[in-house]
Short mmCIF file of N, CA and C in Angstrom, two decimals:
data_model
loop_
_atom_site.label_atom_id
_atom_site.label_comp_id
_atom_site.label_asym_id
_atom_site.label_seq_id
_atom_site.Cartn_x
_atom_site.Cartn_y
_atom_site.Cartn_z
N MET A 547 148.06 37.92 144.92
CA MET A 547 146.77 38.58 145.05
C MET A 547 145.68 37.57 145.38
N PRO A 548 145.46 37.25 146.59
CA PRO A 548 144.41 36.29 146.94
C PRO A 548 143.01 36.82 146.69
N GLN A 549 142.85 38.13 146.59
CA GLN A 549 141.52 38.69 146.36
C GLN A 549 140.98 38.33 144.98
N MET A 550 141.86 38.04 144.04
CA MET A 550 141.42 37.76 142.68
C MET A 550 141.12 36.27 142.45
N ALA A 551 141.37 35.44 143.45
CA ALA A 551 141.15 34.00 143.27
C ALA A 551 139.69 33.64 142.99
N PRO A 552 138.70 34.21 143.69
CA PRO A 552 137.32 33.85 143.36
C PRO A 552 136.93 34.23 141.93
N LEU A 553 137.51 35.29 141.41
CA LEU A 553 137.20 35.69 140.05
C LEU A 553 137.71 34.66 139.05
N SER A 554 138.88 34.12 139.30
CA SER A 554 139.40 33.11 138.38
C SER A 554 138.60 31.81 138.47
N TRP A 555 138.16 31.42 139.68
CA TRP A 555 137.33 30.23 139.81
C TRP A 555 135.98 30.42 139.12
N LEU A 556 135.44 31.63 139.24
CA LEU A 556 134.17 31.92 138.59
C LEU A 556 134.31 31.87 137.07
N THR A 557 135.38 32.41 136.57
CA THR A 557 135.63 32.36 135.12
C THR A 557 135.81 30.93 134.65
N LEU A 558 136.54 30.14 135.40
CA LEU A 558 136.75 28.74 135.04
C LEU A 558 135.44 27.97 135.04
N MET A 559 134.62 28.18 136.07
CA MET A 559 133.34 27.48 136.16
C MET A 559 132.41 27.90 135.03
N LEU A 560 132.36 29.18 134.72
CA LEU A 560 131.51 29.64 133.62
C LEU A 560 131.98 29.09 132.28
N THR A 561 133.27 28.97 132.11
CA THR A 561 133.80 28.40 130.87
C THR A 561 133.37 26.94 130.72
N PHE A 562 133.46 26.17 131.80
CA PHE A 562 133.03 24.77 131.73
C PHE A 562 131.53 24.65 131.50
N ILE A 563 130.75 25.51 132.13
CA ILE A 563 129.29 25.45 131.96
C ILE A 563 128.91 25.79 130.53
N VAL A 564 129.52 26.83 129.97
CA VAL A 564 129.22 27.21 128.59
C VAL A 564 129.64 26.12 127.62
N THR A 565 130.79 25.52 127.86
CA THR A 565 131.25 24.42 127.00
C THR A 565 130.29 23.23 127.08
N PHE A 566 129.84 22.92 128.28
CA PHE A 566 128.91 21.81 128.48
C PHE A 566 127.58 22.08 127.77
N LEU A 567 127.07 23.31 127.87
CA LEU A 567 125.82 23.64 127.21
C LEU A 567 125.95 23.60 125.69
N ILE A 568 127.05 24.08 125.17
CA ILE A 568 127.27 24.02 123.72
C ILE A 568 127.35 22.58 123.25
N PHE A 569 128.06 21.75 123.99
CA PHE A 569 128.17 20.33 123.64
C PHE A 569 126.79 19.66 123.65
N ASN A 570 125.98 19.97 124.66
CA ASN A 570 124.65 19.36 124.74
C ASN A 570 123.74 19.82 123.61
N THR A 571 123.80 21.09 123.25
CA THR A 571 122.95 21.56 122.16
C THR A 571 123.37 20.96 120.82
N ILE A 572 124.66 20.82 120.60
CA ILE A 572 125.13 20.19 119.36
C ILE A 572 124.71 18.72 119.33
N ASN A 573 124.86 18.04 120.45
CA ASN A 573 124.48 16.64 120.53
C ASN A 573 122.98 16.46 120.33
N PHE A 574 122.18 17.34 120.90
CA PHE A 574 120.73 17.24 120.76
C PHE A 574 120.30 17.50 119.32
N SER A 575 120.94 18.46 118.67
CA SER A 575 120.56 18.76 117.29
C SER A 575 120.92 17.60 116.36
N ILE A 576 122.03 16.93 116.62
CA ILE A 576 122.41 15.77 115.81
C ILE A 576 121.43 14.62 116.05
N ASN A 577 121.06 14.40 117.31
CA ASN A 577 120.15 13.30 117.63
C ASN A 577 118.74 13.56 117.12
N SER A 578 118.29 14.79 117.11
CA SER A 578 116.93 15.07 116.68
C SER A 578 116.77 14.90 115.17
N LYS A 579 117.84 15.05 114.40
CA LYS A 579 117.75 14.88 112.95
C LYS A 579 117.55 13.41 112.58
N THR A 580 118.18 12.50 113.31
CA THR A 580 118.12 11.09 112.96
C THR A 580 117.14 10.30 113.81
N SER A 581 116.37 10.98 114.65
CA SER A 581 115.52 10.24 115.58
C SER A 581 114.35 9.56 114.88
N LYS A 582 113.80 10.16 113.83
CA LYS A 582 112.61 9.58 113.20
C LYS A 582 112.91 8.24 112.55
N SER A 583 114.00 8.12 111.85
CA SER A 583 114.32 6.86 111.20
C SER A 583 114.74 5.80 112.22
N GLN A 584 115.38 6.23 113.28
CA GLN A 584 115.83 5.26 114.28
C GLN A 584 114.69 4.75 115.14
N THR A 585 113.68 5.58 115.40
CA THR A 585 112.57 5.11 116.22
C THR A 585 111.79 4.02 115.51
N ARG A 586 111.65 4.12 114.21
CA ARG A 586 110.97 3.06 113.47
C ARG A 586 111.75 1.76 113.53
N GLU A 587 113.06 1.86 113.42
CA GLU A 587 113.89 0.65 113.51
C GLU A 587 113.84 0.05 114.91
N MET A 588 113.83 0.90 115.91
CA MET A 588 113.80 0.40 117.28
C MET A 588 112.46 -0.27 117.58
N LYS A 589 111.37 0.26 117.06
CA LYS A 589 110.07 -0.36 117.30
C LYS A 589 110.01 -1.76 116.70
N THR A 590 110.51 -1.90 115.49
CA THR A 590 110.50 -3.23 114.88
C THR A 590 111.49 -4.15 115.57
N PHE A 591 112.57 -3.58 116.07
CA PHE A 591 113.56 -4.39 116.77
C PHE A 591 112.98 -4.94 118.07
N HIS A 592 112.25 -4.11 118.80
CA HIS A 592 111.67 -4.57 120.06
C HIS A 592 110.55 -5.59 119.82
N LYS A 593 109.86 -5.48 118.74
CA LYS A 593 108.78 -6.43 118.47
C LYS A 593 109.31 -7.80 118.09
N SER A 594 110.52 -7.87 117.61
CA SER A 594 111.06 -9.15 117.17
C SER A 594 111.58 -10.01 118.31
N TRP A 595 111.68 -9.47 119.52
CA TRP A 595 112.18 -10.26 120.64
C TRP A 595 111.13 -11.27 121.09
N LYS A 596 111.56 -12.49 121.34
CA LYS A 596 110.68 -13.52 121.86
C LYS A 596 111.23 -13.97 123.21
N TRP A 597 110.58 -13.59 124.27
CA TRP A 597 111.08 -13.91 125.61
C TRP A 597 110.44 -15.19 126.09
#
């Protein structure tokens, strides 16, 4: 059935897009929780460099 091939490609592409979006939202939520403490450390870290 060659007529059904675009439907399977569309389903595959949508599955990858949804998985990618879920991964990004989970990653962003994890990073936003720890960003405040890390930004303070990074600021002091950058100030300690002597070029």
